[in-house]
């Protein structure tokens, strides 16, 4: 079984920074694209940023220039550095892995999600 666990959320003032982490655990061979999503109260879950296993990145327009996504494949961990935070960034942030190959097999898990971590930005 493979699990994703987020950490690093919290309360920060506008203009501040936070760094989120997503650690994947279990018998992991490889992880394809990983991504950060967020869901604010009363809104749909939206993509914040994603990163392929070779480091190609994609960002939502609303976070370009402020957030940086990265990953450490050796540690099966993904990060989101969030700078210049705004109150509209307040949401639960979720980690996603689109496809995970189980170590020493050709079997896969698909569309895995973490439990989420709350980010609150005060004005």
mmCIF file with all atom_site columns, C-alpha atoms in Angstrom:
data_model
loop_
_atom_site.group_PDB
_atom_site.id
_atom_site.type_symbol
_atom_site.label_atom_id
_atom_site.label_alt_id
_atom_site.label_comp_id
_atom_site.label_asym_id
_atom_site.label_entity_id
_atom_site.label_seq_id
_atom_site.pdbx_PDB_ins_code
_atom_site.Cartn_x
_atom_site.Cartn_y
_atom_site.Cartn_z
_atom_site.occupancy
_atom_site.B_iso_or_equiv
_atom_site.pdbx_formal_charge
_atom_site.auth_seq_id
_atom_site.auth_comp_id
_atom_site.auth_asym_id
_atom_site.auth_atom_id
_atom_site.pdbx_PDB_model_num
ATOM 1   C CA . UNK A 1 1   ? 0.000   0.000  0.000   1.00 0.00 ? 1   UNK A CA 1
ATOM 2   C CA . UNK A 1 2   ? 1.229   3.486  -0.862  1.00 0.00 ? 2   UNK A CA 1
ATOM 3   C CA . UNK A 1 3   ? 0.311   6.564  1.159   1.00 0.00 ? 3   UNK A CA 1
ATOM 4   C CA . UNK A 1 4   ? 0.843   10.289 0.650   1.00 0.00 ? 4   UNK A CA 1
ATOM 5   C CA . UNK A 1 5   ? 1.229   12.483 3.716   1.00 0.00 ? 5   UNK A CA 1
ATOM 6   C CA . UNK A 1 6   ? 1.317   16.276 3.579   1.00 0.00 ? 6   UNK A CA 1
ATOM 7   C CA . UNK A 1 7   ? 2.893   18.539 6.158   1.00 0.00 ? 7   UNK A CA 1
ATOM 8   C CA . UNK A 1 8   ? 3.896   22.171 6.591   1.00 0.00 ? 8   UNK A CA 1
ATOM 9   C CA . UNK A 1 9   ? 0.569   23.954 6.564   1.00 0.00 ? 9   UNK A CA 1
ATOM 10  C CA . UNK A 1 10  ? -0.360  26.605 9.090   1.00 0.00 ? 10  UNK A CA 1
ATOM 11  C CA . UNK A 1 11  ? -1.365  30.187 9.730   1.00 0.00 ? 11  UNK A CA 1
ATOM 12  C CA . UNK A 1 12  ? 0.691   32.989 8.192   1.00 0.00 ? 12  UNK A CA 1
ATOM 13  C CA . UNK A 1 13  ? 0.229   36.687 7.574   1.00 0.00 ? 13  UNK A CA 1
ATOM 14  C CA . UNK A 1 14  ? -0.182  38.060 4.086   1.00 0.00 ? 14  UNK A CA 1
ATOM 15  C CA . UNK A 1 15  ? 3.206   38.424 2.432   1.00 0.00 ? 15  UNK A CA 1
ATOM 16  C CA . UNK A 1 16  ? 4.651   35.550 4.390   1.00 0.00 ? 16  UNK A CA 1
ATOM 17  C CA . UNK A 1 17  ? 5.941   32.154 3.297   1.00 0.00 ? 17  UNK A CA 1
ATOM 18  C CA . UNK A 1 18  ? 5.260   28.492 3.931   1.00 0.00 ? 18  UNK A CA 1
ATOM 19  C CA . UNK A 1 19  ? 6.810   25.288 2.629   1.00 0.00 ? 19  UNK A CA 1
ATOM 20  C CA . UNK A 1 20  ? 4.627   22.253 2.148   1.00 0.00 ? 20  UNK A CA 1
ATOM 21  C CA . UNK A 1 21  ? 5.961   18.715 1.902   1.00 0.00 ? 21  UNK A CA 1
ATOM 22  C CA . UNK A 1 22  ? 4.358   15.553 0.570   1.00 0.00 ? 22  UNK A CA 1
ATOM 23  C CA . UNK A 1 23  ? 6.036   12.288 1.484   1.00 0.00 ? 23  UNK A CA 1
ATOM 24  C CA . UNK A 1 24  ? 5.086   9.079  -0.269  1.00 0.00 ? 24  UNK A CA 1
ATOM 25  C CA . UNK A 1 25  ? 5.583   5.865  1.692   1.00 0.00 ? 25  UNK A CA 1
ATOM 26  C CA . UNK A 1 26  ? 5.254   2.192  0.895   1.00 0.00 ? 26  UNK A CA 1
ATOM 27  C CA . UNK A 1 27  ? 6.797   -0.170 -1.628  1.00 0.00 ? 27  UNK A CA 1
ATOM 28  C CA . UNK A 1 28  ? 7.435   2.485  -4.232  1.00 0.00 ? 28  UNK A CA 1
ATOM 29  C CA . UNK A 1 29  ? 9.237   1.866  -7.467  1.00 0.00 ? 29  UNK A CA 1
ATOM 30  C CA . UNK A 1 30  ? 8.553   5.040  -9.410  1.00 0.00 ? 30  UNK A CA 1
ATOM 31  C CA . UNK A 1 31  ? 6.121   7.935  -9.251  1.00 0.00 ? 31  UNK A CA 1
ATOM 32  C CA . UNK A 1 32  ? 5.040   9.706  -12.425 1.00 0.00 ? 32  UNK A CA 1
ATOM 33  C CA . UNK A 1 33  ? 3.535   13.200 -12.180 1.00 0.00 ? 33  UNK A CA 1
ATOM 34  C CA . UNK A 1 34  ? 2.929   14.638 -8.724  1.00 0.00 ? 34  UNK A CA 1
ATOM 35  C CA . UNK A 1 35  ? 0.892   17.705 -8.038  1.00 0.00 ? 35  UNK A CA 1
ATOM 36  C CA . UNK A 1 36  ? -0.470  20.106 -5.473  1.00 0.00 ? 36  UNK A CA 1
ATOM 37  C CA . UNK A 1 37  ? -4.158  20.956 -5.491  1.00 0.00 ? 37  UNK A CA 1
ATOM 38  C CA . UNK A 1 38  ? -6.167  23.198 -3.208  1.00 0.00 ? 38  UNK A CA 1
ATOM 39  C CA . UNK A 1 39  ? -9.760  23.590 -2.201  1.00 0.00 ? 39  UNK A CA 1
ATOM 40  C CA . UNK A 1 40  ? -11.155 26.684 -0.546  1.00 0.00 ? 40  UNK A CA 1
ATOM 41  C CA . UNK A 1 41  ? -14.529 26.621 1.263   1.00 0.00 ? 41  UNK A CA 1
ATOM 42  C CA . UNK A 1 42  ? -17.388 26.575 -1.204  1.00 0.00 ? 42  UNK A CA 1
ATOM 43  C CA . UNK A 1 43  ? -15.086 26.174 -4.195  1.00 0.00 ? 43  UNK A CA 1
ATOM 44  C CA . UNK A 1 44  ? -13.976 23.321 -6.390  1.00 0.00 ? 44  UNK A CA 1
ATOM 45  C CA . UNK A 1 45  ? -10.598 21.695 -5.981  1.00 0.00 ? 45  UNK A CA 1
ATOM 46  C CA . UNK A 1 46  ? -8.096  23.281 -8.353  1.00 0.00 ? 46  UNK A CA 1
ATOM 47  C CA . UNK A 1 47  ? -4.615  22.506 -9.583  1.00 0.00 ? 47  UNK A CA 1
ATOM 48  C CA . UNK A 1 48  ? -1.915  24.679 -8.046  1.00 0.00 ? 48  UNK A CA 1
ATOM 49  C CA . UNK A 1 49  ? 1.158   23.136 -9.663  1.00 0.00 ? 49  UNK A CA 1
ATOM 50  C CA . UNK A 1 50  ? 2.466   19.812 -10.872 1.00 0.00 ? 50  UNK A CA 1
ATOM 51  C CA . UNK A 1 51  ? 5.812   18.275 -11.704 1.00 0.00 ? 51  UNK A CA 1
ATOM 52  C CA . UNK A 1 52  ? 6.786   15.275 -13.809 1.00 0.00 ? 52  UNK A CA 1
ATOM 53  C CA . UNK A 1 53  ? 9.318   12.662 -12.760 1.00 0.00 ? 53  UNK A CA 1
ATOM 54  C CA . UNK A 1 54  ? 11.930  14.443 -14.879 1.00 0.00 ? 54  UNK A CA 1
ATOM 55  C CA . UNK A 1 55  ? 11.203  17.840 -13.360 1.00 0.00 ? 55  UNK A CA 1
ATOM 56  C CA . UNK A 1 56  ? 8.951   19.532 -15.881 1.00 0.00 ? 56  UNK A CA 1
ATOM 57  C CA . UNK A 1 57  ? 6.647   21.926 -14.044 1.00 0.00 ? 57  UNK A CA 1
ATOM 58  C CA . UNK A 1 58  ? 3.292   23.550 -14.605 1.00 0.00 ? 58  UNK A CA 1
ATOM 59  C CA . UNK A 1 59  ? 1.658   26.298 -12.517 1.00 0.00 ? 59  UNK A CA 1
ATOM 60  C CA . UNK A 1 60  ? -1.735  27.881 -12.185 1.00 0.00 ? 60  UNK A CA 1
ATOM 61  C CA . UNK A 1 61  ? -1.648  31.486 -13.353 1.00 0.00 ? 61  UNK A CA 1
ATOM 62  C CA . UNK A 1 62  ? -2.661  32.659 -9.886  1.00 0.00 ? 62  UNK A CA 1
ATOM 63  C CA . UNK A 1 63  ? 0.552   31.342 -8.293  1.00 0.00 ? 63  UNK A CA 1
ATOM 64  C CA . UNK A 1 64  ? 3.135   31.879 -11.030 1.00 0.00 ? 64  UNK A CA 1
ATOM 65  C CA . UNK A 1 65  ? 6.135   33.786 -9.734  1.00 0.00 ? 65  UNK A CA 1
ATOM 66  C CA . UNK A 1 66  ? 5.162   33.180 -6.094  1.00 0.00 ? 66  UNK A CA 1
ATOM 67  C CA . UNK A 1 67  ? 5.116   29.378 -5.677  1.00 0.00 ? 67  UNK A CA 1
ATOM 68  C CA . UNK A 1 68  ? 7.804   26.863 -6.607  1.00 0.00 ? 68  UNK A CA 1
ATOM 69  C CA . UNK A 1 69  ? 7.204   23.134 -6.886  1.00 0.00 ? 69  UNK A CA 1
ATOM 70  C CA . UNK A 1 70  ? 10.048  20.631 -6.593  1.00 0.00 ? 70  UNK A CA 1
ATOM 71  C CA . UNK A 1 71  ? 10.615  16.977 -5.809  1.00 0.00 ? 71  UNK A CA 1
ATOM 72  C CA . UNK A 1 72  ? 13.303  14.637 -4.547  1.00 0.00 ? 72  UNK A CA 1
ATOM 73  C CA . UNK A 1 73  ? 12.818  11.320 -6.331  1.00 0.00 ? 73  UNK A CA 1
ATOM 74  C CA . UNK A 1 74  ? 15.311  9.542  -4.080  1.00 0.00 ? 74  UNK A CA 1
ATOM 75  C CA . UNK A 1 75  ? 13.176  10.475 -1.068  1.00 0.00 ? 75  UNK A CA 1
ATOM 76  C CA . UNK A 1 76  ? 9.808   10.132 -2.841  1.00 0.00 ? 76  UNK A CA 1
ATOM 77  C CA . UNK A 1 77  ? 8.997   13.600 -1.584  1.00 0.00 ? 77  UNK A CA 1
ATOM 78  C CA . UNK A 1 78  ? 7.504   16.663 -3.232  1.00 0.00 ? 78  UNK A CA 1
ATOM 79  C CA . UNK A 1 79  ? 7.618   20.240 -1.991  1.00 0.00 ? 79  UNK A CA 1
ATOM 80  C CA . UNK A 1 80  ? 5.767   23.499 -2.537  1.00 0.00 ? 80  UNK A CA 1
ATOM 81  C CA . UNK A 1 81  ? 7.534   26.690 -1.558  1.00 0.00 ? 81  UNK A CA 1
ATOM 82  C CA . UNK A 1 82  ? 4.913   29.402 -1.205  1.00 0.00 ? 82  UNK A CA 1
ATOM 83  C CA . UNK A 1 83  ? 6.064   33.013 -1.029  1.00 0.00 ? 83  UNK A CA 1
ATOM 84  C CA . UNK A 1 84  ? 4.201   36.325 -1.019  1.00 0.00 ? 84  UNK A CA 1
ATOM 85  C CA . UNK A 1 85  ? 1.113   34.574 0.271   1.00 0.00 ? 85  UNK A CA 1
ATOM 86  C CA . UNK A 1 86  ? -2.255  36.237 -0.127  1.00 0.00 ? 86  UNK A CA 1
ATOM 87  C CA . UNK A 1 87  ? -5.524  35.726 1.762   1.00 0.00 ? 87  UNK A CA 1
ATOM 88  C CA . UNK A 1 88  ? -6.959  34.157 -1.396  1.00 0.00 ? 88  UNK A CA 1
ATOM 89  C CA . UNK A 1 89  ? -4.382  31.373 -1.071  1.00 0.00 ? 89  UNK A CA 1
ATOM 90  C CA . UNK A 1 90  ? -6.255  30.152 2.005   1.00 0.00 ? 90  UNK A CA 1
ATOM 91  C CA . UNK A 1 91  ? -7.375  26.575 1.365   1.00 0.00 ? 91  UNK A CA 1
ATOM 92  C CA . UNK A 1 92  ? -6.763  22.944 2.168   1.00 0.00 ? 92  UNK A CA 1
ATOM 93  C CA . UNK A 1 93  ? -3.803  21.835 0.074   1.00 0.00 ? 93  UNK A CA 1
ATOM 94  C CA . UNK A 1 94  ? -3.728  18.276 -1.221  1.00 0.00 ? 94  UNK A CA 1
ATOM 95  C CA . UNK A 1 95  ? -0.925  16.201 -2.666  1.00 0.00 ? 95  UNK A CA 1
ATOM 96  C CA . UNK A 1 96  ? -1.603  13.940 -5.655  1.00 0.00 ? 96  UNK A CA 1
ATOM 97  C CA . UNK A 1 97  ? 0.352   11.266 -7.496  1.00 0.00 ? 97  UNK A CA 1
ATOM 98  C CA . UNK A 1 98  ? -1.121  10.262 -10.827 1.00 0.00 ? 98  UNK A CA 1
ATOM 99  C CA . UNK A 1 99  ? 0.582   6.871  -11.125 1.00 0.00 ? 99  UNK A CA 1
ATOM 100 C CA . UNK A 1 100 ? 2.814   4.939  -8.763  1.00 0.00 ? 100 UNK A CA 1
ATOM 101 C CA . UNK A 1 101 ? 4.583   1.749  -9.758  1.00 0.00 ? 101 UNK A CA 1
ATOM 102 C CA . UNK A 1 102 ? 4.986   -0.786 -6.974  1.00 0.00 ? 102 UNK A CA 1
ATOM 103 C CA . UNK A 1 103 ? 8.595   -1.724 -6.329  1.00 0.00 ? 103 UNK A CA 1
ATOM 104 C CA . UNK A 1 104 ? 9.852   -4.815 -8.184  1.00 0.00 ? 104 UNK A CA 1
ATOM 105 C CA . UNK A 1 105 ? 6.565   -5.249 -10.038 1.00 0.00 ? 105 UNK A CA 1
ATOM 106 C CA . UNK A 1 106 ? 4.743   -3.958 -13.073 1.00 0.00 ? 106 UNK A CA 1
ATOM 107 C CA . UNK A 1 107 ? 1.688   -3.125 -10.973 1.00 0.00 ? 107 UNK A CA 1
ATOM 108 C CA . UNK A 1 108 ? 0.470   0.419  -10.431 1.00 0.00 ? 108 UNK A CA 1
ATOM 109 C CA . UNK A 1 109 ? -1.629  2.535  -8.127  1.00 0.00 ? 109 UNK A CA 1
ATOM 110 C CA . UNK A 1 110 ? -3.479  5.376  -9.830  1.00 0.00 ? 110 UNK A CA 1
ATOM 111 C CA . UNK A 1 111 ? -4.663  8.832  -8.695  1.00 0.00 ? 111 UNK A CA 1
ATOM 112 C CA . UNK A 1 112 ? -3.516  8.776  -5.083  1.00 0.00 ? 112 UNK A CA 1
ATOM 113 C CA . UNK A 1 113 ? -4.360  11.637 -2.693  1.00 0.00 ? 113 UNK A CA 1
ATOM 114 C CA . UNK A 1 114 ? -3.082  12.780 0.655   1.00 0.00 ? 114 UNK A CA 1
ATOM 115 C CA . UNK A 1 115 ? -5.335  13.821 3.531   1.00 0.00 ? 115 UNK A CA 1
ATOM 116 C CA . UNK A 1 116 ? -4.694  17.538 3.031   1.00 0.00 ? 116 UNK A CA 1
ATOM 117 C CA . UNK A 1 117 ? -3.067  20.288 5.054   1.00 0.00 ? 117 UNK A CA 1
ATOM 118 C CA . UNK A 1 118 ? -4.697  23.598 5.946   1.00 0.00 ? 118 UNK A CA 1
ATOM 119 C CA . UNK A 1 119 ? -3.082  26.846 4.841   1.00 0.00 ? 119 UNK A CA 1
ATOM 120 C CA . UNK A 1 120 ? -4.588  30.030 6.242   1.00 0.00 ? 120 UNK A CA 1
ATOM 121 C CA . UNK A 1 121 ? -3.345  33.470 5.217   1.00 0.00 ? 121 UNK A CA 1
ATOM 122 C CA . UNK A 1 122 ? -4.528  36.389 7.319   1.00 0.00 ? 122 UNK A CA 1
ATOM 123 C CA . UNK A 1 123 ? -4.815  39.908 5.960   1.00 0.00 ? 123 UNK A CA 1
#
